[in-house]
XYZ file of C-alpha atoms in Angstrom:
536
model
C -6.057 -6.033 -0.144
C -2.548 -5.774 0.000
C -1.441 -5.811 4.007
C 1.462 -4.860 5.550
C 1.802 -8.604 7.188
C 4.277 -10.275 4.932
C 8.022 -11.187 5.988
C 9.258 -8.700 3.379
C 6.511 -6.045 3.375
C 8.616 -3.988 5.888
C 12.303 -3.141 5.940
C 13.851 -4.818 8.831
C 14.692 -2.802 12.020
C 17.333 -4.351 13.666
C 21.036 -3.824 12.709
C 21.568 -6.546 10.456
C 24.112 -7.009 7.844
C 22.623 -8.071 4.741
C 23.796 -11.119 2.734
C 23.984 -11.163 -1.123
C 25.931 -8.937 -3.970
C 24.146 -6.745 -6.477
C 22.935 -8.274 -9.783
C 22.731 -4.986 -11.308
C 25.279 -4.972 -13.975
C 24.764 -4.356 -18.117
C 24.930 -1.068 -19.313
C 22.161 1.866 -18.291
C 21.125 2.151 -21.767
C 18.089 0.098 -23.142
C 17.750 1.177 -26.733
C 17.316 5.028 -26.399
C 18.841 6.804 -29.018
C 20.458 8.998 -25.944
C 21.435 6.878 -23.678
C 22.463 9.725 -20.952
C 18.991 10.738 -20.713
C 18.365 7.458 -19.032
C 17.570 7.386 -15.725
C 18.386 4.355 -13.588
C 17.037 3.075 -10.218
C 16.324 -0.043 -7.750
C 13.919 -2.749 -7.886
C 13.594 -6.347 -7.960
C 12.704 -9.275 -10.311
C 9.217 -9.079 -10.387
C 7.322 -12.286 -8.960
C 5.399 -13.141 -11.805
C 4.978 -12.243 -16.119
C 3.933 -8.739 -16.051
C 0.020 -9.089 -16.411
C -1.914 -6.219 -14.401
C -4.354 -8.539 -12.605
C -1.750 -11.155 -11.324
C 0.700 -8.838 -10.026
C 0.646 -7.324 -6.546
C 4.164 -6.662 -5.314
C 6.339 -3.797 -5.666
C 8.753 -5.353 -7.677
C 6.369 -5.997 -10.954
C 3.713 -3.185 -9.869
C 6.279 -0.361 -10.724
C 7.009 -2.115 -13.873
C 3.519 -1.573 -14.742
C 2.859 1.726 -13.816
C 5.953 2.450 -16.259
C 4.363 0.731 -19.071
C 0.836 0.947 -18.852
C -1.579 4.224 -18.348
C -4.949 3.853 -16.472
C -8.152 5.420 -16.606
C -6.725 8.087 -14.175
C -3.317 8.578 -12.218
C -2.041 9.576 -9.072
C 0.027 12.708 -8.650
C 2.880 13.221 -5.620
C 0.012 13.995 -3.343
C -1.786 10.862 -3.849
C -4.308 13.088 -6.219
C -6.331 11.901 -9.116
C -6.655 12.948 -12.264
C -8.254 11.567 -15.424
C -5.718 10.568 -17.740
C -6.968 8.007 -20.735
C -10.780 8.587 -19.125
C -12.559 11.768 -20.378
C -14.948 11.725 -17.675
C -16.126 9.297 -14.872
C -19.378 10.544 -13.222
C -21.940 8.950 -10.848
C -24.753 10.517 -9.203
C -25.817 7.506 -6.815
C -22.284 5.655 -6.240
C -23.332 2.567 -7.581
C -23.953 2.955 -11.552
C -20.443 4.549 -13.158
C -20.214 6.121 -16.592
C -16.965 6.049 -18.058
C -15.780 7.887 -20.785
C -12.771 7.748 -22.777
C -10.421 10.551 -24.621
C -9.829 9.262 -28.269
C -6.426 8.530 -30.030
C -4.836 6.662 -27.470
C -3.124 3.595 -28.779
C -0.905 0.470 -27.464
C 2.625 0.435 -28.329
C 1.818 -1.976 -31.230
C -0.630 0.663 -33.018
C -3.738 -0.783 -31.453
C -6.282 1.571 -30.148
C -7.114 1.614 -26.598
C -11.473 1.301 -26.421
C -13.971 0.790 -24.087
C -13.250 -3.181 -25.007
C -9.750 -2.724 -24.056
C -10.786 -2.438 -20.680
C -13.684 -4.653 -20.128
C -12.111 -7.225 -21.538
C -9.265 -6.963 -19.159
C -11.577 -6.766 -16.226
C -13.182 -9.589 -16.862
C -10.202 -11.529 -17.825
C -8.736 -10.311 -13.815
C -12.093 -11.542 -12.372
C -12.684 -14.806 -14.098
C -12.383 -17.255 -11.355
C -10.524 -19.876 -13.245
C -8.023 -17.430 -14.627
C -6.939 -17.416 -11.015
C -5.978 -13.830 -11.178
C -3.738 -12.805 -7.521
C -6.198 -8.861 -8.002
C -9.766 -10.335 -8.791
C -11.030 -8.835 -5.545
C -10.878 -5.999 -6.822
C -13.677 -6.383 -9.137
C -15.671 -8.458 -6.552
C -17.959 -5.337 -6.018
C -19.019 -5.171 -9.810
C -22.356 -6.828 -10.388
C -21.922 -10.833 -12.113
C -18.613 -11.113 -9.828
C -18.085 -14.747 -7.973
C -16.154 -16.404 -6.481
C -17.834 -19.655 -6.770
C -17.553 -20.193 -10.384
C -16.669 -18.588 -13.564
C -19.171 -15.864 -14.466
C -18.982 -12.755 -16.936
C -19.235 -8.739 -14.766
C -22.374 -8.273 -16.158
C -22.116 -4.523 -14.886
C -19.943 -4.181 -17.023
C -22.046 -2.432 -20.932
C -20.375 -1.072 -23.139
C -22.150 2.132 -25.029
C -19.950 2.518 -27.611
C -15.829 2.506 -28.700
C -15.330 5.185 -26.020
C -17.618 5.326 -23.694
C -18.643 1.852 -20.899
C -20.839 1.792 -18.072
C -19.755 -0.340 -14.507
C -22.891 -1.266 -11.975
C -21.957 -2.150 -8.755
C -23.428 -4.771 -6.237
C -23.874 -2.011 -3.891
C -23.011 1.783 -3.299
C -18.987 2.779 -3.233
C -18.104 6.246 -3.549
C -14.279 5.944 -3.910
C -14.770 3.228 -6.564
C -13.649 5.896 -9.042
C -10.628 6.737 -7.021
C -9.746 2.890 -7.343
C -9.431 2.905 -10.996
C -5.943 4.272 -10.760
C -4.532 0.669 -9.523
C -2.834 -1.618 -11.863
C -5.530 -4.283 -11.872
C -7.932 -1.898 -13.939
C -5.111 -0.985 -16.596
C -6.554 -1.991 -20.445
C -4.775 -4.597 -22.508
C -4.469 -5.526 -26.269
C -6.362 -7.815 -27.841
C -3.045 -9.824 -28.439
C -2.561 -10.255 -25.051
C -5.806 -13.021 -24.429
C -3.770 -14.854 -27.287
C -1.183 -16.494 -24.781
C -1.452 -13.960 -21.625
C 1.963 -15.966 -20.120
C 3.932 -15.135 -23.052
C 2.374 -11.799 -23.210
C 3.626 -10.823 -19.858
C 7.479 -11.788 -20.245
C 6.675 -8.833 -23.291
C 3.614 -6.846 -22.331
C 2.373 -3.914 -24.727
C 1.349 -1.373 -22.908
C 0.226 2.423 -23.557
C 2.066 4.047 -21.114
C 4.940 6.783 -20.278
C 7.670 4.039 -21.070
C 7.830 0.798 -23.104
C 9.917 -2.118 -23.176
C 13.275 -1.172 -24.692
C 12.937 -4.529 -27.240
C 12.031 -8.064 -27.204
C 15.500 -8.681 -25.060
C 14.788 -5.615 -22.296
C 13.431 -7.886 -19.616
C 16.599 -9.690 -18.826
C 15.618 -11.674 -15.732
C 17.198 -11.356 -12.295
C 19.435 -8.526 -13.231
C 17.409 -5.504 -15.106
C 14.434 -4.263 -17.460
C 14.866 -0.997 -19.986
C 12.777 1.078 -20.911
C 12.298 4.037 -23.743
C 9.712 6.493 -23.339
C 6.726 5.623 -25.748
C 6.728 8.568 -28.244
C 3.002 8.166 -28.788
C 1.794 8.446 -25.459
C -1.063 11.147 -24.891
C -1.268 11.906 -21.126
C -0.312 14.841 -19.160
C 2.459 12.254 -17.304
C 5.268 13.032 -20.214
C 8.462 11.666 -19.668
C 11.326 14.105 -19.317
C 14.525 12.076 -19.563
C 15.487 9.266 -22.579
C 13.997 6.221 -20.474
C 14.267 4.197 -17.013
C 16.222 1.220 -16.570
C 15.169 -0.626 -13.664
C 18.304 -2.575 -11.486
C 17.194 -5.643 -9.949
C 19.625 -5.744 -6.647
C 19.989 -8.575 -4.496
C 19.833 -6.183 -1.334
C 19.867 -2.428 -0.771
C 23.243 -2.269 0.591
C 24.571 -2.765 -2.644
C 22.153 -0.496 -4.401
C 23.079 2.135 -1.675
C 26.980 1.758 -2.407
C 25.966 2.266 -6.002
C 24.084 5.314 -5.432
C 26.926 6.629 -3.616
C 28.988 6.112 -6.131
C 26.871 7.524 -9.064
C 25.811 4.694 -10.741
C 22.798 4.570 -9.235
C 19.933 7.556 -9.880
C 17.806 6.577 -7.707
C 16.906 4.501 -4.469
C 13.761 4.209 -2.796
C 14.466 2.350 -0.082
C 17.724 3.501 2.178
C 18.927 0.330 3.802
C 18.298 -0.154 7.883
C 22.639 -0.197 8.080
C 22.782 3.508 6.955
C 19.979 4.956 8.535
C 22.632 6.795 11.265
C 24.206 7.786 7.962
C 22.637 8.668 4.287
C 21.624 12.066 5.185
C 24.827 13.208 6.064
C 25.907 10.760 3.259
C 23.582 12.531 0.486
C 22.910 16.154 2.164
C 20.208 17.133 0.771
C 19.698 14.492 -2.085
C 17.897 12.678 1.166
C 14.465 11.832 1.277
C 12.571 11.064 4.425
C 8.671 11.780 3.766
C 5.602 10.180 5.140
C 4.052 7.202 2.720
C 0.933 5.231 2.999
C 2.191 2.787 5.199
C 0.863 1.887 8.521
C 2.069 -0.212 11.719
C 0.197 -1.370 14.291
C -0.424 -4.281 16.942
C -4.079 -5.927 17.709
C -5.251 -7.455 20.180
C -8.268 -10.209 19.608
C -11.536 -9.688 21.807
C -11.599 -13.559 22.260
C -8.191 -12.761 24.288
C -8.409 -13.282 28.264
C -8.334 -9.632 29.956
C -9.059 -7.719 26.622
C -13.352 -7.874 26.296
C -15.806 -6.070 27.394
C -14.776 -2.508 30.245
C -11.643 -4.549 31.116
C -10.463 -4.605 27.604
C -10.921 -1.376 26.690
C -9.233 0.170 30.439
C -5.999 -2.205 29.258
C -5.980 -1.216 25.536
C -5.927 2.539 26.632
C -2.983 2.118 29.159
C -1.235 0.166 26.979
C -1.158 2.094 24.288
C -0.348 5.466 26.293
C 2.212 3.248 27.935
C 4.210 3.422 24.264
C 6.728 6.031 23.842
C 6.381 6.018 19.923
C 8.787 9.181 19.849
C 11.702 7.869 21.500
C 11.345 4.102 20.229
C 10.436 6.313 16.102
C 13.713 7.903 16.695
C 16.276 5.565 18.490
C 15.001 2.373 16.988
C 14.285 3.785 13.462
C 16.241 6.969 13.406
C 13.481 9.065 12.665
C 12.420 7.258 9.494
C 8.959 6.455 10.984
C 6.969 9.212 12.131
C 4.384 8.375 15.318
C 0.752 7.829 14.327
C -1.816 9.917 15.537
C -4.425 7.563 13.622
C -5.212 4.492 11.501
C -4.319 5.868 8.152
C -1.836 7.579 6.546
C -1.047 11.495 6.526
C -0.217 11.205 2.844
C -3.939 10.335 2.475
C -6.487 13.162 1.420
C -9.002 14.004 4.155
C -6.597 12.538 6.630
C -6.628 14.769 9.961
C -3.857 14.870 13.181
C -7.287 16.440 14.968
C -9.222 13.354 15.487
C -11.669 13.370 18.817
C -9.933 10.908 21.051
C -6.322 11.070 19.444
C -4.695 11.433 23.178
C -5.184 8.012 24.278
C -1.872 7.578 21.345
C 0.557 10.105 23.653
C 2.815 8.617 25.672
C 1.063 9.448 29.410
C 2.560 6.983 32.332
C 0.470 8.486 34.783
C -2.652 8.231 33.097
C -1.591 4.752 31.434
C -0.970 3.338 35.362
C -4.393 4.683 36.269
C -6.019 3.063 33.541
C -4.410 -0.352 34.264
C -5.504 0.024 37.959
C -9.262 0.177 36.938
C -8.705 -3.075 35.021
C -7.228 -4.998 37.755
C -10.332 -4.239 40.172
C -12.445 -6.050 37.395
C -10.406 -8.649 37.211
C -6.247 -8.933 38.555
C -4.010 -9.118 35.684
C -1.539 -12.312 35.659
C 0.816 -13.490 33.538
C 3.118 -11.869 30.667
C 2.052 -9.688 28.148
C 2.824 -10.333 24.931
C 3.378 -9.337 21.071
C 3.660 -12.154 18.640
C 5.697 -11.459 15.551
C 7.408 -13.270 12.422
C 11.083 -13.778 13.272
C 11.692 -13.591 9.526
C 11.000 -9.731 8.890
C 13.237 -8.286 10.772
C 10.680 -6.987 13.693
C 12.260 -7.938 16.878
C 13.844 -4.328 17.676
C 10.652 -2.644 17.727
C 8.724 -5.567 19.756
C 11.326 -5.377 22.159
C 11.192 -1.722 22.695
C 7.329 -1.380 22.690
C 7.412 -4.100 25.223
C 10.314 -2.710 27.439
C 8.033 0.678 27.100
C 5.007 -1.212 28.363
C 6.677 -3.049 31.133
C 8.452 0.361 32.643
C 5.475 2.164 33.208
C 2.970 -0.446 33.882
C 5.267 -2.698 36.053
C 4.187 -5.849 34.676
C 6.094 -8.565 32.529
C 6.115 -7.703 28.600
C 7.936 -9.570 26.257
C 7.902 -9.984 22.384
C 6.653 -14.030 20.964
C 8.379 -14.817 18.222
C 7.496 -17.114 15.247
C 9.897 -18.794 13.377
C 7.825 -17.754 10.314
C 5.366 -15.138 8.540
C 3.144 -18.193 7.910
C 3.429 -20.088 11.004
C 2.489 -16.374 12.530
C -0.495 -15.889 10.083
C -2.040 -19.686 10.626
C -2.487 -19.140 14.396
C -4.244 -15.453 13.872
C -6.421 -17.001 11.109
C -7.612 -19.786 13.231
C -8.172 -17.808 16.340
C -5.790 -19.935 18.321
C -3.516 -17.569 19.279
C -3.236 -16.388 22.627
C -1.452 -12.993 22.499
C -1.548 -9.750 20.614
C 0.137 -9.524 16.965
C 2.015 -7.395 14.855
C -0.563 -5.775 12.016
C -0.915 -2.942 9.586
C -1.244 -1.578 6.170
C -0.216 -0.517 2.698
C -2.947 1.045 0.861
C -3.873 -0.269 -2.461
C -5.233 3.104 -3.737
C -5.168 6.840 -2.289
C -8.715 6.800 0.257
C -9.499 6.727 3.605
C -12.009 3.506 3.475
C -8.771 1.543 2.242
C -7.382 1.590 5.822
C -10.863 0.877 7.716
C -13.495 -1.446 6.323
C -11.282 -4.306 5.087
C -9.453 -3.923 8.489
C -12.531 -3.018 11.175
C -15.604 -3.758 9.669
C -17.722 -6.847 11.472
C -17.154 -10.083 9.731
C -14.533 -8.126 6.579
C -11.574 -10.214 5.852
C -8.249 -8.709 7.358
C -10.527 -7.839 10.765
C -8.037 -10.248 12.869
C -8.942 -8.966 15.964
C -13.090 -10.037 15.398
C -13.864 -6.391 16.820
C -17.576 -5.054 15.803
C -18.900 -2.008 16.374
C -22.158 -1.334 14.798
C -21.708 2.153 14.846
C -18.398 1.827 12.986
C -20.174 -0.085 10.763
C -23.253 2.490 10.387
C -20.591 5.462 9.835
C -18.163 3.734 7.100
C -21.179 2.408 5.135
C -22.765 5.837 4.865
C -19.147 7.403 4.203
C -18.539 4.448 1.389
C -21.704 5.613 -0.101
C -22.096 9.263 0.169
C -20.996 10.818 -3.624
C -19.670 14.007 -2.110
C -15.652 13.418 -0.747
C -16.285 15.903 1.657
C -18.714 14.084 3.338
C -17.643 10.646 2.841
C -14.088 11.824 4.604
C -15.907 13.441 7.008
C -17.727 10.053 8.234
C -14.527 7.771 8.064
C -12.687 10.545 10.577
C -15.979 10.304 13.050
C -15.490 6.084 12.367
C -11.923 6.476 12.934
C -12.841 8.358 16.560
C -15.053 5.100 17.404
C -11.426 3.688 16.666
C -9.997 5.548 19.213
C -12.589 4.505 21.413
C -12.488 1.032 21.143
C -8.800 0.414 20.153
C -9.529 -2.801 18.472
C -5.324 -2.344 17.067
C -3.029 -0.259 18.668
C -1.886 2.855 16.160
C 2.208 2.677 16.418
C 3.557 5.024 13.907
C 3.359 5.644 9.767
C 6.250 3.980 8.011
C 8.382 6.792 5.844
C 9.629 6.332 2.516
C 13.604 6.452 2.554
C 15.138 7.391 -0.088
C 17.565 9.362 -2.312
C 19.222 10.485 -5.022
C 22.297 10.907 -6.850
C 24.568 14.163 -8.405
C 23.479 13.738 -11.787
C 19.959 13.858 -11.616
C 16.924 16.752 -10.744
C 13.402 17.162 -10.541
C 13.439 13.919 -8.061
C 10.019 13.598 -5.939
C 8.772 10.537 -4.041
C 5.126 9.785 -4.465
C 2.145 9.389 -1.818
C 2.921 5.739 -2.321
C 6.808 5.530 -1.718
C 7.608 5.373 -5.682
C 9.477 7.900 -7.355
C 7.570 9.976 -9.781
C 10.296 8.664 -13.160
C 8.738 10.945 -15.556
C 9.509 13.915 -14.130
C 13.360 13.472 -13.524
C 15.992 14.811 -15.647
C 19.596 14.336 -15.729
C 22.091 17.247 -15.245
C 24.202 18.559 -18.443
């Protein structure tokens, strides 16, 4: 799963001036007949050849999503909707039947089949193939990670129409399908998949302008692909993609008008780009989440003592005045451990007060911990000293030690990595920095690979069997409205239990400039390209 816990995952806080000039030169044309029809924007040179399975960073994934169409897509709202799938229908949540809409091709006249995507999944999940998104295809039946071994839930029926079987019940595996790692590839591409991904053919919205559109470390263009057959139809001449060094330059640009579009406003203009940009400003909730967690195997935090101090703590946190000095209202508090861009997210959750900022109650809660046991020492938050997190530590902890009158201080790592050894080998003493960027639009995304006893990104060891009980009967009930239902009750164990301390949802910060319209910022954070057109 792709966590928030990287140095770059989240744009720094603190006032920094960033270093570097933009690499974004060459023209905004990339072979479109009408080269003013072309919209331009920001992003960065991808980290690896543009294969679906092996990329997982923002930089190649929008690249993909470009170039490539998936069995169904995402709307603004985080919806889905079938797009080259017909129909994808299950009436137990573990057997899938997929089936395609005919007369989709790749952009080199190839038809997209059943075999177009099984043999891409099962190129992503061969072990040796070493693929950075295998996991997620470790739920299909034949999946290891021991040793190379075929999905064998994955049949094909005929040239449209394949069935998946999965190890065990998931009701939002259909919602997953959306994600780059299950996009289809040509047959050319298991030729010399390297090679293929410096010039992938894809059968999306956009293709690569020409064998020369990739030019590395400064830009990629792209044309719209006039044979494409989804709903998702591109309404401007192409997208060329800037690769900038850092966002102040891709700011100035935008500013100027030679940049359409930014995603990502840099931390230096946050006290400025709406007044900058009026009402070409974007500042809307994305599926980002931030939190801290604290491990049971910490001193003071098991058992009734932990749960008293993880209470006052967090009500100790004023997330609305540290949301809107610190990060000038581009974060918005959380009042969960989601996202509100999520469907069958709710702000009404059972419990949901122990995240208001109450000193009164917070020092009463602290008081009942020290009569189990007196609290001594500092309390502390480790974090990387790389991404740019000190602000917020500090001001969480100056919160903390204001109302509850004890010592709080942030810990700071010289690293991401140095940060993430001590959490992984339980030898760290003091609560972390944590949180999340979903992978795909569901509730589940942001609990069981985060809470769940014994799953992989549960850093804190918590285990709760009825959180367990609740998100295994949401993951396999067929009907969303039920399955939603049981990961909001989970999420009010949550609140119970606190194993992480909710801080607030990360926005997407954007804009756009004077010669563009129809601009809208996805559930994810990523513009929705298609859709924008450029003024007369």
């Amino acid at each position: 799963m792709r966590r928030l816990l990287t140095a770059t995952a989240v744009a720094s806080v603190a006032a920094l001036a960033l270093a570097g000039c933009s690499n974004g030169g060459g023209s905004e044309g990339g072979g479109s007949s009408d080269d003013a029809a072309i919209i331009t924007t920001n992003g960065n040179e991808p980290q690896n050849p543009l294969i679906p399975t092996n990329t997982n960073e923002v930089g190649g994934g929008k690249i993909l999503d470009s170039i490539f169409a998936g069995l169904i897509y995402y709307d603004a709202d985080g919806k889905e909707h079938n797009e080259v799938a017909k129909s994808i229908e299950s009436d137990d949540a573990t057997v899938w039947d997929i089936q395609l809409n005919e007369g989709w091709t790749f952009t080199n006249g190839e038809e997209v089949t059943a075999k177009s995507f099984v043999d891409a999944w099962n190129y992503g999940a061969l072990l040796s193939n070493e693929q950075l998104s295998s996991y997620f295809f470790e739920d299909i039946e034949g999946f290891s990670w021991d040793e190379d071994s075929e999905l064998t839930g994955l049949k094909i029926i005929d040239d449209y129409h394949f069935t998946v079987t999965l190890k065990h019940p998931a009701s939002d595996f259909g919602q997953r399908l959306g994600y780059s790692a299950f996009y289809p590839l040509p047959s050319v591409a298991f030729e010399d998949m390297k090679a293929f991904g410096e010039n992938p053919i894809g059968n999306g919205v956009y293709k690569l302008a020409g064998e020369d559109a990739w030019e590395h470390d400064v830009k990629i263009d792209l044309v719209t692909n006039e044979d494409y057959k989804g709903d998702r139809e591109a309404k401007n001449g192409g997208l060329t993609i800037k690769f900038y060094a850092n966002q102040d330059a891709a700011y100035s640009d935008l500013l100027a008008d030679q940049l359409d579009v930014l995603d990502q406003i840099p931390d230096s203009a946050f006290g400025s780009y709406e007044s900058d940009l009026g009402d070409r400003a974007v500042n809307q909730p994305s599926a980002l989440f931030q939190s801290f967690t604290i491990g049971n195997y910490i001193e003071h935090f098991d058992g009734e003592e932990g749960n008293l101090r993880r209470k006052a703590l967090s009500m100790a946190i004023n997330r609305d005045e540290i949301t809107d000095v610190i990060f000038q209202g581009t974060r918005t508090p959380a009042s969960d451990f989601t996202s509100p861009v999520i469907d069958g997210w709710s702000d009404d959750l059972e419990g949901a007060d122990v995240l208001t900022y109450n000193e009164e109650k917070a020092k009463d809660l602290w008081a009942q911990a020290d009569e189990i046991s007196p609290w001594e020492g500092t309390f502390q938050i480790g974090y990387n000293a790389d991404g740019g997190h000190q602000a917020w530590v500090d001001a969480v902890c100056n919160s903390i030690s204001n109302v509850l009158g004890i010592k709080a201080s942030g810990d700071a790592y010289p690293t991401f990595a140095e940060l993430r050894e001590k959490v992984t080998n339980r030898t760290i003493t003091t609560a972390t920095r944590s949180g999340w960027q979903a992978d795909y639009p569901g509730l589940y995304n942001f609990l069981g690979p985060l809470y769940a006893t014994g799953a992989g990104s549960n850093d804190g060891d918590y285990s709760s069997e009825k959180f367990d009980s609740l998100i295994q009967e949401g993951i396999s009930a067929t009907d969303p409205e039920v399955a939603n239902q049981k990961f909001q009750e989970a999420q009010e164990v949550l609140l119970q239990d606190l194993p992480a301390i909710p801080l607030w949802y990360q926005n997407v910060v954007g804009g756009y400039s004077t010669l563009v319209d129809n601009v809208e910022f996805g559930w994810n954070s990523v513009p929705l390209y298609y859709q924008i057109t450029k003024k007369a």
